[in-house]
Structure formats: C-alpha cells, structure tokens
Amino acid sequence: MTETINDNLVAENPFLQELVLQVRAQDNYGVYRSWKDELVLANFVVSKEKKRQISLDQGLDPQTQLRILYFYRAIAAQIEKQSGKLCQVAIDLSHEGFGWAIIWTGHLMVVCRSLRDAQTFGYSSLSKLANQGEKLVASGLKKIAQFPDAANGS
Amino acid sequence: MTETINDNLVAENPFLQELVLQVRAQDNYGVYRSWKDELVLANFVVSKEKKRQISLDQGLDPQTQLRILYFYRAIAAQIEKQSGKLCQVAIDLSHEGFGWAIIWTGHLMVVCRSLRDAQTFGYSSLSKLANQGEKLVASGLKKIAQFPDAANGS
C-alpha cells in the first residue's frame, strides 16, 4: 500500500520527474535503463539514523556530490521551464563538505544556498525531497519576478 | 632597471597589493614571511611558451586552483572596499579545468566568468595581471551601480 502511494508521488510530481530526468541524462552506460523511477531516486532519501552514521571526517563522496548537482539542476530546469529564462548552476564544495550551490540567470542570483555537511545530503522521504525542491523553485521564480532588470541584464 | 619598475608596480598598484594580501592571509606556516611581494606573485605570471608546455590532459593542480581563488578573492575584496557591499566568491572547477568563477553581493552576480583550460591560469606580466584584475573590479562596480535593488536585495 505504501509503495503504491510512492509510485504515484514520483509519477505525478513534476519536480521528482525532473530529477529523474537529470539523473537519467547522465546515465551514459544505461545502468538505470531498466530501473523504475523510484529506484533511481532511492539514494536521495537518507534517514536520520543513516545521517548519524555518515562520518563527516571522510571526504565528500563523488556520488553524493553528483546527487547535489542533479538536485540543483532539476531546480534550475524547473525554473527555466516556468520562467523562460536560461538558468546556470554552479556547485562549489570543499572536500570537507562545505560550500555553495548557486543558480543564476542574467545577472540575478536566483537560488543561493550555503551547504554544510554535504556528506549527509538527502531527505527523510521522497515527499520531503519534492517539497524542498518545489520550495526552492518557487522562491527562485519569485526572485525573477522581483528583479526583472537584473534577470534580463546583459 | 626593469626590476625597479616592477618593484614600483607591485608597491603602488592597489589590486596587486590586495592580491599579495590574499596570498599572505593563507600562509599559515609563514613560508612567504621573508619573501618580497614580487616573489609572492611570481607564479601568477605565466609566459605564452610556458602555457604551451602545460598539459591539459593532467588534472588541475591544487596550487593553480588556489591562485585562481586568490585572484577572484582580491577582486571581491577591492569591490567590497570601493562599494561597501559584502561580496562572496565561489569557484566551481572540474578536474579538467572547466567551470565558473562567481562573485556576488545580495542577489546580484557582480562578476561571472566561465573558466576553461584553468591549468594554464596566469598572465604574461604583472602589469597585465593588474590590468585584468582592475578591469573586473571596474565592471563589478559598474554592475552594482546599475542594479542597486538586486545588490541590496535580501
């Protein structure tokens, strides 16, 4: 029963669909080709217990770093589709898991988040993941509406 | 004679002084303490011949990566001093030497440069280095004047 609910969530949520698309777009060897969308997103879900077990002394895992990139790329893609503005993404992360995630269009910072403990990146459920993504998309769109000159600036 | 001219250049140029400051600020072990400013900046100067010899197939050297960071930090610091606006720096570079250098204040992208072949980062002379730094500072200040709302935005 729970699984059926999750199935619908991923299939019907535009942000999660975008995230699946971003991950699959980088799947050059077709590893995920036969995977269901839920499985593709499985590693974005990290429980609190799991987070406590991740050592912050270790360097940032490249797979985690990629998931962070996909997450912000999905946000940028959604903002782009809804605003018509070309968005760029930059992720500046130290090995210690500190840094910045930035999305911009024109001269406007659309999303700017400082990251810490990036080793533990993940959300406690798919619905929380969708929620957080949608929140950042909405705040980015609001900022574009608020500063149209900087967003269009060239 | 040439040396005397260079001496004056570093001593009298605000941008180069800022860059020296940025490098020395990270000199935790006092390696540069007895070095003249010219020597501290020596590796920012890379001749065309030298650039041709640098292999782009190799990963980005951490020392080069640091010099790029210092360069953009010096630009940010100069913009900050002249505009009174707090500036942040992010550098997103792949191992292949591609990426972004970003300086922002508030919601405004003050400087945004795409980087390529970062392995060969450097300028053919100290005066070219100063020149390029000053140009980016000037364009950043212009942008803050042009988009005051986004620069102040919170």
mmCIF file with all atom_site columns, C-alpha atoms in Angstrom, chain B:
data_model
loop_
_atom_site.group_PDB
_atom_site.id
_atom_site.type_symbol
_atom_site.label_atom_id
_atom_site.label_alt_id
_atom_site.label_comp_id
_atom_site.label_asym_id
_atom_site.label_entity_id
_atom_site.label_seq_id
_atom_site.pdbx_PDB_ins_code
_atom_site.Cartn_x
_atom_site.Cartn_y
_atom_site.Cartn_z
_atom_site.occupancy
_atom_site.B_iso_or_equiv
_atom_site.pdbx_formal_charge
_atom_site.auth_seq_id
_atom_site.auth_comp_id
_atom_site.auth_asym_id
_atom_site.auth_atom_id
_atom_site.pdbx_PDB_model_num
ATOM 1   C CA . MET B 1 1   ? 66.162 48.828 -14.232 1.00 0.00 ? 1   MET B CA 1
ATOM 2   C CA . THR B 1 2   ? 63.267 46.602 -15.251 1.00 0.00 ? 2   THR B CA 1
ATOM 3   C CA . GLU B 1 3   ? 63.210 45.248 -11.728 1.00 0.00 ? 3   GLU B CA 1
ATOM 4   C CA . THR B 1 4   ? 62.886 48.704 -10.227 1.00 0.00 ? 4   THR B CA 1
ATOM 5   C CA . ILE B 1 5   ? 59.892 49.362 -12.445 1.00 0.00 ? 5   ILE B CA 1
ATOM 6   C CA . ASN B 1 6   ? 58.286 46.095 -11.355 1.00 0.00 ? 6   ASN B CA 1
ATOM 7   C CA . ASP B 1 7   ? 59.027 46.884 -7.728  1.00 0.00 ? 7   ASP B CA 1
ATOM 8   C CA . ASN B 1 8   ? 57.138 50.117 -8.013  1.00 0.00 ? 8   ASN B CA 1
ATOM 9   C CA . LEU B 1 9   ? 54.315 48.454 -9.868  1.00 0.00 ? 9   LEU B CA 1
ATOM 10  C CA . VAL B 1 10  ? 53.535 45.968 -7.088  1.00 0.00 ? 10  VAL B CA 1
ATOM 11  C CA . ALA B 1 11  ? 54.094 48.518 -4.314  1.00 0.00 ? 11  ALA B CA 1
ATOM 12  C CA . GLU B 1 12  ? 51.897 51.156 -5.923  1.00 0.00 ? 12  GLU B CA 1
ATOM 13  C CA . ASN B 1 13  ? 49.151 49.093 -7.517  1.00 0.00 ? 13  ASN B CA 1
ATOM 14  C CA . PRO B 1 14  ? 46.143 48.613 -5.202  1.00 0.00 ? 14  PRO B CA 1
ATOM 15  C CA . PHE B 1 15  ? 44.979 45.473 -6.964  1.00 0.00 ? 15  PHE B CA 1
ATOM 16  C CA . LEU B 1 16  ? 48.364 43.739 -6.774  1.00 0.00 ? 16  LEU B CA 1
ATOM 17  C CA . GLN B 1 17  ? 48.690 44.800 -3.116  1.00 0.00 ? 17  GLN B CA 1
ATOM 18  C CA . GLU B 1 18  ? 45.291 43.223 -2.453  1.00 0.00 ? 18  GLU B CA 1
ATOM 19  C CA . LEU B 1 19  ? 46.387 40.037 -4.202  1.00 0.00 ? 19  LEU B CA 1
ATOM 20  C CA . VAL B 1 20  ? 49.579 39.865 -2.106  1.00 0.00 ? 20  VAL B CA 1
ATOM 21  C CA . LEU B 1 21  ? 47.391 40.281 0.974   1.00 0.00 ? 21  LEU B CA 1
ATOM 22  C CA . GLN B 1 22  ? 45.104 37.421 -0.103  1.00 0.00 ? 22  GLN B CA 1
ATOM 23  C CA . VAL B 1 23  ? 48.035 35.047 -0.645  1.00 0.00 ? 23  VAL B CA 1
ATOM 24  C CA . ARG B 1 24  ? 49.763 36.023 2.600   1.00 0.00 ? 24  ARG B CA 1
ATOM 25  C CA . ALA B 1 25  ? 46.500 35.606 4.523   1.00 0.00 ? 25  ALA B CA 1
ATOM 26  C CA . GLN B 1 26  ? 46.597 31.872 3.747   1.00 0.00 ? 26  GLN B CA 1
ATOM 27  C CA . ASP B 1 27  ? 50.284 31.485 4.545   1.00 0.00 ? 27  ASP B CA 1
ATOM 28  C CA . ASN B 1 28  ? 49.702 29.621 7.808   1.00 0.00 ? 28  ASN B CA 1
ATOM 29  C CA . TYR B 1 29  ? 53.240 28.307 8.075   1.00 0.00 ? 29  TYR B CA 1
ATOM 30  C CA . GLY B 1 30  ? 54.977 31.600 7.333   1.00 0.00 ? 30  GLY B CA 1
ATOM 31  C CA . VAL B 1 31  ? 56.656 30.312 4.181   1.00 0.00 ? 31  VAL B CA 1
ATOM 32  C CA . TYR B 1 32  ? 56.272 33.680 2.454   1.00 0.00 ? 32  TYR B CA 1
ATOM 33  C CA . ARG B 1 33  ? 57.073 35.790 5.511   1.00 0.00 ? 33  ARG B CA 1
ATOM 34  C CA . SER B 1 34  ? 60.546 36.752 4.319   1.00 0.00 ? 34  SER B CA 1
ATOM 35  C CA . TRP B 1 35  ? 59.586 36.908 0.638   1.00 0.00 ? 35  TRP B CA 1
ATOM 36  C CA . LYS B 1 36  ? 59.276 40.162 -1.253  1.00 0.00 ? 36  LYS B CA 1
ATOM 37  C CA . ASP B 1 37  ? 55.843 40.926 -2.699  1.00 0.00 ? 37  ASP B CA 1
ATOM 38  C CA . GLU B 1 38  ? 57.140 40.347 -6.230  1.00 0.00 ? 38  GLU B CA 1
ATOM 39  C CA . LEU B 1 39  ? 58.154 36.809 -5.355  1.00 0.00 ? 39  LEU B CA 1
ATOM 40  C CA . VAL B 1 40  ? 54.779 36.084 -3.739  1.00 0.00 ? 40  VAL B CA 1
ATOM 41  C CA . LEU B 1 41  ? 53.103 36.990 -7.041  1.00 0.00 ? 41  LEU B CA 1
ATOM 42  C CA . ALA B 1 42  ? 55.725 35.335 -9.284  1.00 0.00 ? 42  ALA B CA 1
ATOM 43  C CA . ASN B 1 43  ? 53.591 32.287 -10.119 1.00 0.00 ? 43  ASN B CA 1
ATOM 44  C CA . PHE B 1 44  ? 50.725 34.465 -11.344 1.00 0.00 ? 44  PHE B CA 1
ATOM 45  C CA . VAL B 1 45  ? 52.951 35.321 -14.281 1.00 0.00 ? 45  VAL B CA 1
ATOM 46  C CA . VAL B 1 46  ? 52.970 32.587 -16.925 1.00 0.00 ? 46  VAL B CA 1
ATOM 47  C CA . SER B 1 47  ? 54.529 33.189 -20.318 1.00 0.00 ? 47  SER B CA 1
ATOM 48  C CA . LYS B 1 48  ? 52.941 32.027 -23.555 1.00 0.00 ? 48  LYS B CA 1
ATOM 49  C CA . GLU B 1 49  ? 55.736 29.469 -24.004 1.00 0.00 ? 49  GLU B CA 1
ATOM 50  C CA . LYS B 1 50  ? 55.117 28.121 -20.508 1.00 0.00 ? 50  LYS B CA 1
ATOM 51  C CA . LYS B 1 51  ? 51.369 27.876 -21.179 1.00 0.00 ? 51  LYS B CA 1
ATOM 52  C CA . ARG B 1 52  ? 52.037 25.828 -24.270 1.00 0.00 ? 52  ARG B CA 1
ATOM 53  C CA . GLN B 1 53  ? 54.073 23.385 -22.190 1.00 0.00 ? 53  GLN B CA 1
ATOM 54  C CA . ILE B 1 54  ? 51.344 22.807 -19.606 1.00 0.00 ? 54  ILE B CA 1
ATOM 55  C CA . SER B 1 55  ? 49.463 19.609 -20.387 1.00 0.00 ? 55  SER B CA 1
ATOM 56  C CA . LEU B 1 56  ? 45.681 19.983 -20.394 1.00 0.00 ? 56  LEU B CA 1
ATOM 57  C CA . ASP B 1 57  ? 45.314 16.231 -20.021 1.00 0.00 ? 57  ASP B CA 1
ATOM 58  C CA . GLN B 1 58  ? 46.507 16.397 -16.464 1.00 0.00 ? 58  GLN B CA 1
ATOM 59  C CA . GLY B 1 59  ? 44.136 17.209 -13.664 1.00 0.00 ? 59  GLY B CA 1
ATOM 60  C CA . LEU B 1 60  ? 44.053 20.740 -12.311 1.00 0.00 ? 60  LEU B CA 1
ATOM 61  C CA . ASP B 1 61  ? 46.983 21.422 -9.973  1.00 0.00 ? 61  ASP B CA 1
ATOM 62  C CA . PRO B 1 62  ? 45.759 22.423 -6.435  1.00 0.00 ? 62  PRO B CA 1
ATOM 63  C CA . GLN B 1 63  ? 48.261 25.326 -6.395  1.00 0.00 ? 63  GLN B CA 1
ATOM 64  C CA . THR B 1 64  ? 46.815 26.708 -9.643  1.00 0.00 ? 64  THR B CA 1
ATOM 65  C CA . GLN B 1 65  ? 43.324 26.281 -8.245  1.00 0.00 ? 65  GLN B CA 1
ATOM 66  C CA . LEU B 1 66  ? 44.345 28.302 -5.181  1.00 0.00 ? 66  LEU B CA 1
ATOM 67  C CA . ARG B 1 67  ? 45.829 31.067 -7.339  1.00 0.00 ? 67  ARG B CA 1
ATOM 68  C CA . ILE B 1 68  ? 42.526 31.353 -9.210  1.00 0.00 ? 68  ILE B CA 1
ATOM 69  C CA . LEU B 1 69  ? 40.725 31.607 -5.875  1.00 0.00 ? 69  LEU B CA 1
ATOM 70  C CA . TYR B 1 70  ? 43.133 34.316 -4.612  1.00 0.00 ? 70  TYR B CA 1
ATOM 71  C CA . PHE B 1 71  ? 42.730 36.278 -7.842  1.00 0.00 ? 71  PHE B CA 1
ATOM 72  C CA . TYR B 1 72  ? 38.935 36.388 -7.553  1.00 0.00 ? 72  TYR B CA 1
ATOM 73  C CA . ARG B 1 73  ? 39.106 36.989 -3.808  1.00 0.00 ? 73  ARG B CA 1
ATOM 74  C CA . ALA B 1 74  ? 41.304 40.031 -4.461  1.00 0.00 ? 74  ALA B CA 1
ATOM 75  C CA . ILE B 1 75  ? 38.741 41.310 -6.981  1.00 0.00 ? 75  ILE B CA 1
ATOM 76  C CA . ALA B 1 76  ? 35.925 40.725 -4.475  1.00 0.00 ? 76  ALA B CA 1
ATOM 77  C CA . ALA B 1 77  ? 37.859 42.496 -1.718  1.00 0.00 ? 77  ALA B CA 1
ATOM 78  C CA . GLN B 1 78  ? 38.518 45.534 -3.923  1.00 0.00 ? 78  GLN B CA 1
ATOM 79  C CA . ILE B 1 79  ? 34.865 45.726 -4.968  1.00 0.00 ? 79  ILE B CA 1
ATOM 80  C CA . GLU B 1 80  ? 33.860 45.398 -1.335  1.00 0.00 ? 80  GLU B CA 1
ATOM 81  C CA . LYS B 1 81  ? 36.170 48.227 -0.253  1.00 0.00 ? 81  LYS B CA 1
ATOM 82  C CA . GLN B 1 82  ? 35.012 50.543 -3.017  1.00 0.00 ? 82  GLN B CA 1
ATOM 83  C CA . SER B 1 83  ? 31.280 49.812 -2.845  1.00 0.00 ? 83  SER B CA 1
ATOM 84  C CA . GLY B 1 84  ? 30.813 48.965 0.831   1.00 0.00 ? 84  GLY B CA 1
ATOM 85  C CA . LYS B 1 85  ? 28.917 45.819 -0.180  1.00 0.00 ? 85  LYS B CA 1
ATOM 86  C CA . LEU B 1 86  ? 29.841 42.432 1.241   1.00 0.00 ? 86  LEU B CA 1
ATOM 87  C CA . CYS B 1 87  ? 30.989 40.184 -1.614  1.00 0.00 ? 87  CYS B CA 1
ATOM 88  C CA . GLN B 1 88  ? 31.173 36.386 -1.744  1.00 0.00 ? 88  GLN B CA 1
ATOM 89  C CA . VAL B 1 89  ? 33.276 34.227 -4.027  1.00 0.00 ? 89  VAL B CA 1
ATOM 90  C CA . ALA B 1 90  ? 32.578 30.757 -5.406  1.00 0.00 ? 90  ALA B CA 1
ATOM 91  C CA . ILE B 1 91  ? 34.790 28.785 -7.780  1.00 0.00 ? 91  ILE B CA 1
ATOM 92  C CA . ASP B 1 92  ? 33.304 25.705 -9.449  1.00 0.00 ? 92  ASP B CA 1
ATOM 93  C CA . LEU B 1 93  ? 36.041 23.899 -11.375 1.00 0.00 ? 93  LEU B CA 1
ATOM 94  C CA . SER B 1 94  ? 36.125 20.401 -12.799 1.00 0.00 ? 94  SER B CA 1
ATOM 95  C CA . HIS B 1 95  ? 39.329 18.370 -12.766 1.00 0.00 ? 95  HIS B CA 1
ATOM 96  C CA . GLU B 1 96  ? 39.526 19.044 -16.494 1.00 0.00 ? 96  GLU B CA 1
ATOM 97  C CA . GLY B 1 97  ? 39.909 22.761 -15.830 1.00 0.00 ? 97  GLY B CA 1
ATOM 98  C CA . PHE B 1 98  ? 36.424 23.934 -16.858 1.00 0.00 ? 98  PHE B CA 1
ATOM 99  C CA . GLY B 1 99  ? 33.997 25.822 -14.690 1.00 0.00 ? 99  GLY B CA 1
ATOM 100 C CA . TRP B 1 100 ? 32.913 29.142 -13.213 1.00 0.00 ? 100 TRP B CA 1
ATOM 101 C CA . ALA B 1 101 ? 34.271 31.954 -11.100 1.00 0.00 ? 101 ALA B CA 1
ATOM 102 C CA . ILE B 1 102 ? 31.490 33.889 -9.432  1.00 0.00 ? 102 ILE B CA 1
ATOM 103 C CA . ILE B 1 103 ? 31.394 36.969 -7.190  1.00 0.00 ? 103 ILE B CA 1
ATOM 104 C CA . TRP B 1 104 ? 28.085 38.173 -5.837  1.00 0.00 ? 104 TRP B CA 1
ATOM 105 C CA . THR B 1 105 ? 26.537 40.584 -3.370  1.00 0.00 ? 105 THR B CA 1
ATOM 106 C CA . GLY B 1 106 ? 22.913 40.424 -2.269  1.00 0.00 ? 106 GLY B CA 1
ATOM 107 C CA . HIS B 1 107 ? 21.087 38.867 -5.223  1.00 0.00 ? 107 HIS B CA 1
ATOM 108 C CA . LEU B 1 108 ? 23.408 40.353 -7.838  1.00 0.00 ? 108 LEU B CA 1
ATOM 109 C CA . MET B 1 109 ? 26.040 38.457 -9.811  1.00 0.00 ? 109 MET B CA 1
ATOM 110 C CA . VAL B 1 110 ? 28.807 41.028 -9.720  1.00 0.00 ? 110 VAL B CA 1
ATOM 111 C CA . VAL B 1 111 ? 31.395 39.009 -11.640 1.00 0.00 ? 111 VAL B CA 1
ATOM 112 C CA . CYS B 1 112 ? 30.640 35.805 -13.525 1.00 0.00 ? 112 CYS B CA 1
ATOM 113 C CA . ARG B 1 113 ? 33.327 34.272 -15.677 1.00 0.00 ? 113 ARG B CA 1
ATOM 114 C CA . SER B 1 114 ? 33.357 30.902 -17.317 1.00 0.00 ? 114 SER B CA 1
ATOM 115 C CA . LEU B 1 115 ? 36.781 29.300 -16.998 1.00 0.00 ? 115 LEU B CA 1
ATOM 116 C CA . ARG B 1 116 ? 38.420 26.924 -19.409 1.00 0.00 ? 116 ARG B CA 1
ATOM 117 C CA . ASP B 1 117 ? 41.918 25.446 -19.525 1.00 0.00 ? 117 ASP B CA 1
ATOM 118 C CA . ALA B 1 118 ? 42.313 26.609 -15.927 1.00 0.00 ? 118 ALA B CA 1
ATOM 119 C CA . GLN B 1 119 ? 45.562 24.591 -15.823 1.00 0.00 ? 119 GLN B CA 1
ATOM 120 C CA . THR B 1 120 ? 47.216 27.447 -17.726 1.00 0.00 ? 120 THR B CA 1
ATOM 121 C CA . PHE B 1 121 ? 45.909 30.236 -15.480 1.00 0.00 ? 121 PHE B CA 1
ATOM 122 C CA . GLY B 1 122 ? 48.283 33.194 -15.382 1.00 0.00 ? 122 GLY B CA 1
ATOM 123 C CA . TYR B 1 123 ? 49.147 36.447 -17.148 1.00 0.00 ? 123 TYR B CA 1
ATOM 124 C CA . SER B 1 124 ? 52.126 37.286 -19.308 1.00 0.00 ? 124 SER B CA 1
ATOM 125 C CA . SER B 1 125 ? 53.294 40.059 -16.954 1.00 0.00 ? 125 SER B CA 1
ATOM 126 C CA . LEU B 1 126 ? 52.480 41.636 -13.589 1.00 0.00 ? 126 LEU B CA 1
ATOM 127 C CA . SER B 1 127 ? 51.092 44.692 -15.326 1.00 0.00 ? 127 SER B CA 1
ATOM 128 C CA . LYS B 1 128 ? 48.727 42.511 -17.403 1.00 0.00 ? 128 LYS B CA 1
ATOM 129 C CA . LEU B 1 129 ? 47.669 40.765 -14.197 1.00 0.00 ? 129 LEU B CA 1
ATOM 130 C CA . ALA B 1 130 ? 46.974 44.127 -12.551 1.00 0.00 ? 130 ALA B CA 1
ATOM 131 C CA . ASN B 1 131 ? 45.158 45.303 -15.638 1.00 0.00 ? 131 ASN B CA 1
ATOM 132 C CA . GLN B 1 132 ? 42.833 42.318 -15.836 1.00 0.00 ? 132 GLN B CA 1
ATOM 133 C CA . GLY B 1 133 ? 42.081 42.499 -12.101 1.00 0.00 ? 133 GLY B CA 1
ATOM 134 C CA . GLU B 1 134 ? 41.286 46.210 -12.310 1.00 0.00 ? 134 GLU B CA 1
ATOM 135 C CA . LYS B 1 135 ? 39.048 45.656 -15.329 1.00 0.00 ? 135 LYS B CA 1
ATOM 136 C CA . LEU B 1 136 ? 36.986 43.061 -13.451 1.00 0.00 ? 136 LEU B CA 1
ATOM 137 C CA . VAL B 1 137 ? 36.788 45.312 -10.373 1.00 0.00 ? 137 VAL B CA 1
ATOM 138 C CA . ALA B 1 138 ? 35.579 48.210 -12.527 1.00 0.00 ? 138 ALA B CA 1
ATOM 139 C CA . SER B 1 139 ? 32.969 46.109 -14.319 1.00 0.00 ? 139 SER B CA 1
ATOM 140 C CA . GLY B 1 140 ? 31.761 44.738 -10.970 1.00 0.00 ? 140 GLY B CA 1
ATOM 141 C CA . LEU B 1 141 ? 31.365 48.239 -9.510  1.00 0.00 ? 141 LEU B CA 1
ATOM 142 C CA . LYS B 1 142 ? 29.510 49.328 -12.636 1.00 0.00 ? 142 LYS B CA 1
ATOM 143 C CA . LYS B 1 143 ? 27.101 46.445 -12.264 1.00 0.00 ? 143 LYS B CA 1
ATOM 144 C CA . ILE B 1 144 ? 26.382 47.313 -8.628  1.00 0.00 ? 144 ILE B CA 1
ATOM 145 C CA . ALA B 1 145 ? 25.608 50.884 -9.699  1.00 0.00 ? 145 ALA B CA 1
ATOM 146 C CA . GLN B 1 146 ? 23.401 49.577 -12.494 1.00 0.00 ? 146 GLN B CA 1
ATOM 147 C CA . PHE B 1 147 ? 21.326 47.166 -10.396 1.00 0.00 ? 147 PHE B CA 1
ATOM 148 C CA . PRO B 1 148 ? 21.225 48.674 -6.872  1.00 0.00 ? 148 PRO B CA 1
ATOM 149 C CA . ASP B 1 149 ? 17.985 46.895 -5.929  1.00 0.00 ? 149 ASP B CA 1
ATOM 150 C CA . ALA B 1 150 ? 19.312 43.405 -6.641  1.00 0.00 ? 150 ALA B CA 1
ATOM 151 C CA . ALA B 1 151 ? 22.639 44.282 -4.979  1.00 0.00 ? 151 ALA B CA 1
ATOM 152 C CA . ASN B 1 152 ? 20.837 45.397 -1.810  1.00 0.00 ? 152 ASN B CA 1
ATOM 153 C CA . GLY B 1 153 ? 18.200 42.677 -2.071  1.00 0.00 ? 153 GLY B CA 1
ATOM 154 C CA . SER B 1 154 ? 17.546 40.495 0.905   1.00 0.00 ? 154 SER B CA 1
#
